[in-house]
Tab-separated table of C-alpha atoms in Angstrom:
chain	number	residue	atom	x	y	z
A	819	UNK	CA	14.443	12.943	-5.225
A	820	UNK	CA	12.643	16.198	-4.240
A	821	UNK	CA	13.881	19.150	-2.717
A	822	UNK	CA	11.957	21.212	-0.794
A	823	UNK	CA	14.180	24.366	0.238
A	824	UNK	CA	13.652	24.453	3.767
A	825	UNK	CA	16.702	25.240	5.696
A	826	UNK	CA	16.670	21.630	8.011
A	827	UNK	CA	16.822	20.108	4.471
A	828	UNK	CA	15.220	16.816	3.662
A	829	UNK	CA	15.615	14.526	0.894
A	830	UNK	CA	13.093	12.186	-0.186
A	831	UNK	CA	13.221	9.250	-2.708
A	832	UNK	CA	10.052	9.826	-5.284
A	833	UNK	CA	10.710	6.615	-7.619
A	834	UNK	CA	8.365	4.308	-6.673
A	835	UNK	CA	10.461	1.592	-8.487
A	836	UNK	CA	12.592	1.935	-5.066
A	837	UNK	CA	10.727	-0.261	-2.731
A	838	UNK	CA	7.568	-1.778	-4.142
A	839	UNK	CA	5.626	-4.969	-3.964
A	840	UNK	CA	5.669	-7.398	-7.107
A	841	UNK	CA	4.567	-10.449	-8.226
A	842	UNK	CA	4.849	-13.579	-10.196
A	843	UNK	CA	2.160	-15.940	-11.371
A	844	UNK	CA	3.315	-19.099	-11.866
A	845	UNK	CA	1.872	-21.035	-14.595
A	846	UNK	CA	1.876	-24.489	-16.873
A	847	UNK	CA	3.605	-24.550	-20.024
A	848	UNK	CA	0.456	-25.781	-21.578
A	849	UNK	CA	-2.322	-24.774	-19.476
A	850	UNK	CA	-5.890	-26.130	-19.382
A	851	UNK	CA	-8.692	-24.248	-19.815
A	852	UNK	CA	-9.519	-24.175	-15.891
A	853	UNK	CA	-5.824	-22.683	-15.393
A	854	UNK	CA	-5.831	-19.834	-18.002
A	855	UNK	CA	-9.562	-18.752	-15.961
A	856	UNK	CA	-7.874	-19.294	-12.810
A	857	UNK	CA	-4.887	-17.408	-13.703
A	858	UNK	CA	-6.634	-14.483	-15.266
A	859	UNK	CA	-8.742	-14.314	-12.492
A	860	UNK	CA	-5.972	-14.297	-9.854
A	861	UNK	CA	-3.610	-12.408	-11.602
A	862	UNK	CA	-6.418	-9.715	-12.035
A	863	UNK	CA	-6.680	-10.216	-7.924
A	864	UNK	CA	-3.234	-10.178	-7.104
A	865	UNK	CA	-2.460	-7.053	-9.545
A	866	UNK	CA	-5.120	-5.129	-7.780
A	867	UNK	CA	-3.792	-5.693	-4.050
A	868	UNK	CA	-0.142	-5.351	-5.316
A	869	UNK	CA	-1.098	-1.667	-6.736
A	870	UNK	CA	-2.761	-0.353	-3.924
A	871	UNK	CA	0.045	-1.555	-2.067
A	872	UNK	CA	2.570	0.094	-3.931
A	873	UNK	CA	0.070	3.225	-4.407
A	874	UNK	CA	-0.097	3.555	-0.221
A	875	UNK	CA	3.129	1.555	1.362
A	876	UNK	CA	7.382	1.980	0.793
A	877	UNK	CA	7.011	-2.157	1.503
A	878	UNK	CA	9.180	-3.909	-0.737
A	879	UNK	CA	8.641	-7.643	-1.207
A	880	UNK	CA	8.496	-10.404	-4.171
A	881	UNK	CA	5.289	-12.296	-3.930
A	882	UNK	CA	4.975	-15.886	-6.116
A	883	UNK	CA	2.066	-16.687	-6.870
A	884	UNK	CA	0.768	-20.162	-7.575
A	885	UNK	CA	-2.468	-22.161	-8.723
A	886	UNK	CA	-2.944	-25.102	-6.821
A	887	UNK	CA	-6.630	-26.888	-6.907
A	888	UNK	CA	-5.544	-28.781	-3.730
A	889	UNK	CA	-6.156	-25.574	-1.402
A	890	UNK	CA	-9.477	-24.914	0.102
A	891	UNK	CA	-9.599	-21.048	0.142
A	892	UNK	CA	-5.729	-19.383	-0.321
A	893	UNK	CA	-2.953	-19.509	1.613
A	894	UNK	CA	0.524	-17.418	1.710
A	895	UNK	CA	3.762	-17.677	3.804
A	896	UNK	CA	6.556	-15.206	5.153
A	897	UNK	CA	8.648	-15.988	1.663
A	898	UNK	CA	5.618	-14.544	-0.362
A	899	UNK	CA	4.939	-17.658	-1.682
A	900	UNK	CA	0.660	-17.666	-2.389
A	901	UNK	CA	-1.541	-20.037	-3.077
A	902	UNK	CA	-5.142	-20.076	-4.378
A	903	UNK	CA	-7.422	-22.973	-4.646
A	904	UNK	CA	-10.039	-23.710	-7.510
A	905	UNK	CA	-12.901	-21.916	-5.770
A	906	UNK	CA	-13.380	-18.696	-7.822
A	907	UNK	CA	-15.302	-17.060	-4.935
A	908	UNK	CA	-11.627	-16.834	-3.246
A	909	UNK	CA	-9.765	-15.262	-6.681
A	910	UNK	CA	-10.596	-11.578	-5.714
A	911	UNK	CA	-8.504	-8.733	-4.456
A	912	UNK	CA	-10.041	-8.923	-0.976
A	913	UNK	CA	-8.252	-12.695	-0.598
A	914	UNK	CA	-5.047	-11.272	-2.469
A	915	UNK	CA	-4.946	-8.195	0.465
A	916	UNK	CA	-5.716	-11.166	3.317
A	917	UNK	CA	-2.990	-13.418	1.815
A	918	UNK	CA	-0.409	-10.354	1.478
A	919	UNK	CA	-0.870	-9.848	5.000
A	920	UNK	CA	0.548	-13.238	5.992
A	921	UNK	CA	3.562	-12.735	3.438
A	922	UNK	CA	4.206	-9.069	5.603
A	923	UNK	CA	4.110	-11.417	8.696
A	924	UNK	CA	0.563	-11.362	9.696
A	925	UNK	CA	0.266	-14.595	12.171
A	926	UNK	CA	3.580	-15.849	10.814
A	927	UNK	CA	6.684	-14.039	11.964
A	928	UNK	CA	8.144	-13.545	15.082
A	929	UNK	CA	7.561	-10.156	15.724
A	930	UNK	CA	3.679	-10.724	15.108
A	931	UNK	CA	3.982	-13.408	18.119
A	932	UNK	CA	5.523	-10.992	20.151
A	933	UNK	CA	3.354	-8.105	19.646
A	934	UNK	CA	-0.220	-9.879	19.470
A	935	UNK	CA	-0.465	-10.475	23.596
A	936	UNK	CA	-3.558	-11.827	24.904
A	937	UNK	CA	-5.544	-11.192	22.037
A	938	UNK	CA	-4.449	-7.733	21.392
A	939	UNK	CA	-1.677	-6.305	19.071
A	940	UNK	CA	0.358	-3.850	21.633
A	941	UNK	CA	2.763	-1.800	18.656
A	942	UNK	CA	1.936	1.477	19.377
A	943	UNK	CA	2.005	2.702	15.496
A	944	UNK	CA	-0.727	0.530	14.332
A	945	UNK	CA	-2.919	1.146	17.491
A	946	UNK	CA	-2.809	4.482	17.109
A	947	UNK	CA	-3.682	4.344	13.605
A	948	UNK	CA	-6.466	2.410	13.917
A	949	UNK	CA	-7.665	4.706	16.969
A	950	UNK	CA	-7.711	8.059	14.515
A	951	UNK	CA	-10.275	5.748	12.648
A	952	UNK	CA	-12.033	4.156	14.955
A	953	UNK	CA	-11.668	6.423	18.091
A	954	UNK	CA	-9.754	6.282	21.273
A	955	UNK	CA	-9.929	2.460	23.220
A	956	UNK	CA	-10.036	1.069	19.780
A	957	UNK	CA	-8.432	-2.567	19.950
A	958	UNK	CA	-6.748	-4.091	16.690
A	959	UNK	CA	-7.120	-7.844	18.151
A	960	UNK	CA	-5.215	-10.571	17.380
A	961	UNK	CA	-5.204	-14.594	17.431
A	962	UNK	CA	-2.675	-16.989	16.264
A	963	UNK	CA	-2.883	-15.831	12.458
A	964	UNK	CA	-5.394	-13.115	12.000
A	965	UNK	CA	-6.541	-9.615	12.857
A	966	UNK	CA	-8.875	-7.785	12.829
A	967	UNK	CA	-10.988	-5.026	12.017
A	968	UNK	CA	-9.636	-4.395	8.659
A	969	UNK	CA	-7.917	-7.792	8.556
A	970	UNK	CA	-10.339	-9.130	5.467
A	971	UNK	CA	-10.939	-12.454	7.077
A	972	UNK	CA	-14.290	-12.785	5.398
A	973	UNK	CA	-15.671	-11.457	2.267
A	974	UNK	CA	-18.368	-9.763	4.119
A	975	UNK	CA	-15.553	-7.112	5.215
A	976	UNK	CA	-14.721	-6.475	1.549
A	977	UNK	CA	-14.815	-2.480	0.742
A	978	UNK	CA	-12.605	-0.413	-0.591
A	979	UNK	CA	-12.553	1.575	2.946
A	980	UNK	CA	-11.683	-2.049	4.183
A	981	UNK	CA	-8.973	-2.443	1.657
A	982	UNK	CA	-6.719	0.562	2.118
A	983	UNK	CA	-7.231	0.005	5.859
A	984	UNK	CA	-5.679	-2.957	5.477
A	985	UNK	CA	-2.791	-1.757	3.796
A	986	UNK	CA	-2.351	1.360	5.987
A	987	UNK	CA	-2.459	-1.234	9.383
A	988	UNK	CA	-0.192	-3.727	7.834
A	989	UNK	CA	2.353	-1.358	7.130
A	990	UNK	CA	1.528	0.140	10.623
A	991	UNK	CA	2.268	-3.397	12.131
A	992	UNK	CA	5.638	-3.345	10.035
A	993	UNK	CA	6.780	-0.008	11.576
A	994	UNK	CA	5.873	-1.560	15.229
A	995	UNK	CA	8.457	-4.338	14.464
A	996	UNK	CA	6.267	-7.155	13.108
């Protein structure tokens, strides 16, 4: 905890082992040589979007993470259960951010649906985030399971700029009730 001696005193929790992101990769007892690339490669994906979480957010949630050929491109749910397919292109920390999203509740969770109204997320914390960045009548839009800007839909929005945004909004949404 930290003290700061003003007279309104505040406390603050500094241990970031209090709420923070982690993960699990899931993996065969006795794994093939296209599963120990795939799960180096998304574990080094996964452990990338999982610090900068935990570097920029208070968000505290168990993500599993699985291998599983089967899947196109990567996928995630609401119980933080992620999935990435055999395509390599998809095994980066851009994908990891995009699938963490849907585990906060991105296009998944109730409170998504009911602040994403006709194509436009209406929580006041995240729009006004997103406005200091990209200026007053800035939209964050919405669909059915994406946003964007800043919701890494496509590799072509991959930047670090891109990624923190991402974080920051997320956790924006969060605060709005998603």
């Amino acid at each position: 905890q930290t003290c700061t001696t003003s007279t309104a005193q505040r406390w603050r929790i500094t241990d970031a082992a209090v709420d923070e992101v982690t993960y699990t990769v899931y993996r065969e007892a006795n794994p093939t040589a296209d599963q120990l690339d795939a799960y180096a490669r998304i574990d080094a994906a996964v452990g990338a979007a999982v610090d900068r979480y935990n570097a920029r957010t208070d968000i505290s949630k168990h993500l599993r993470v699985f291998y599983n050929p089967g899947v196109p491109t990567a996928e995630a749910n609401i119980d933080g259960r992620m999935s990435f397919g055999a395509d390599r292109r998809y095994m980066v920390e851009g994908t990891a951010l995009h699938e963490m999203g849907h585990t906060m509740g991105i296009g998944i969770s109730r409170g998504y649906d009911a602040k994403c109204i006709n194509g436009a997320w209406t929580g006041t914390n995240a729009t006004a985030l997103l406005q200091t960045w990209d200026g007053t009548g800035a939209r964050l839009n919405c669909n059915g399971s994406h946003i964007w800007p800043y919701g890494l839909n496509y590799s072509n929005e991959f930047s670090e700029l891109a990624f923190e945004r991402n974080v920051d909004i997320t956790e924006a949404m969060i605060s709005d009730g998603m």
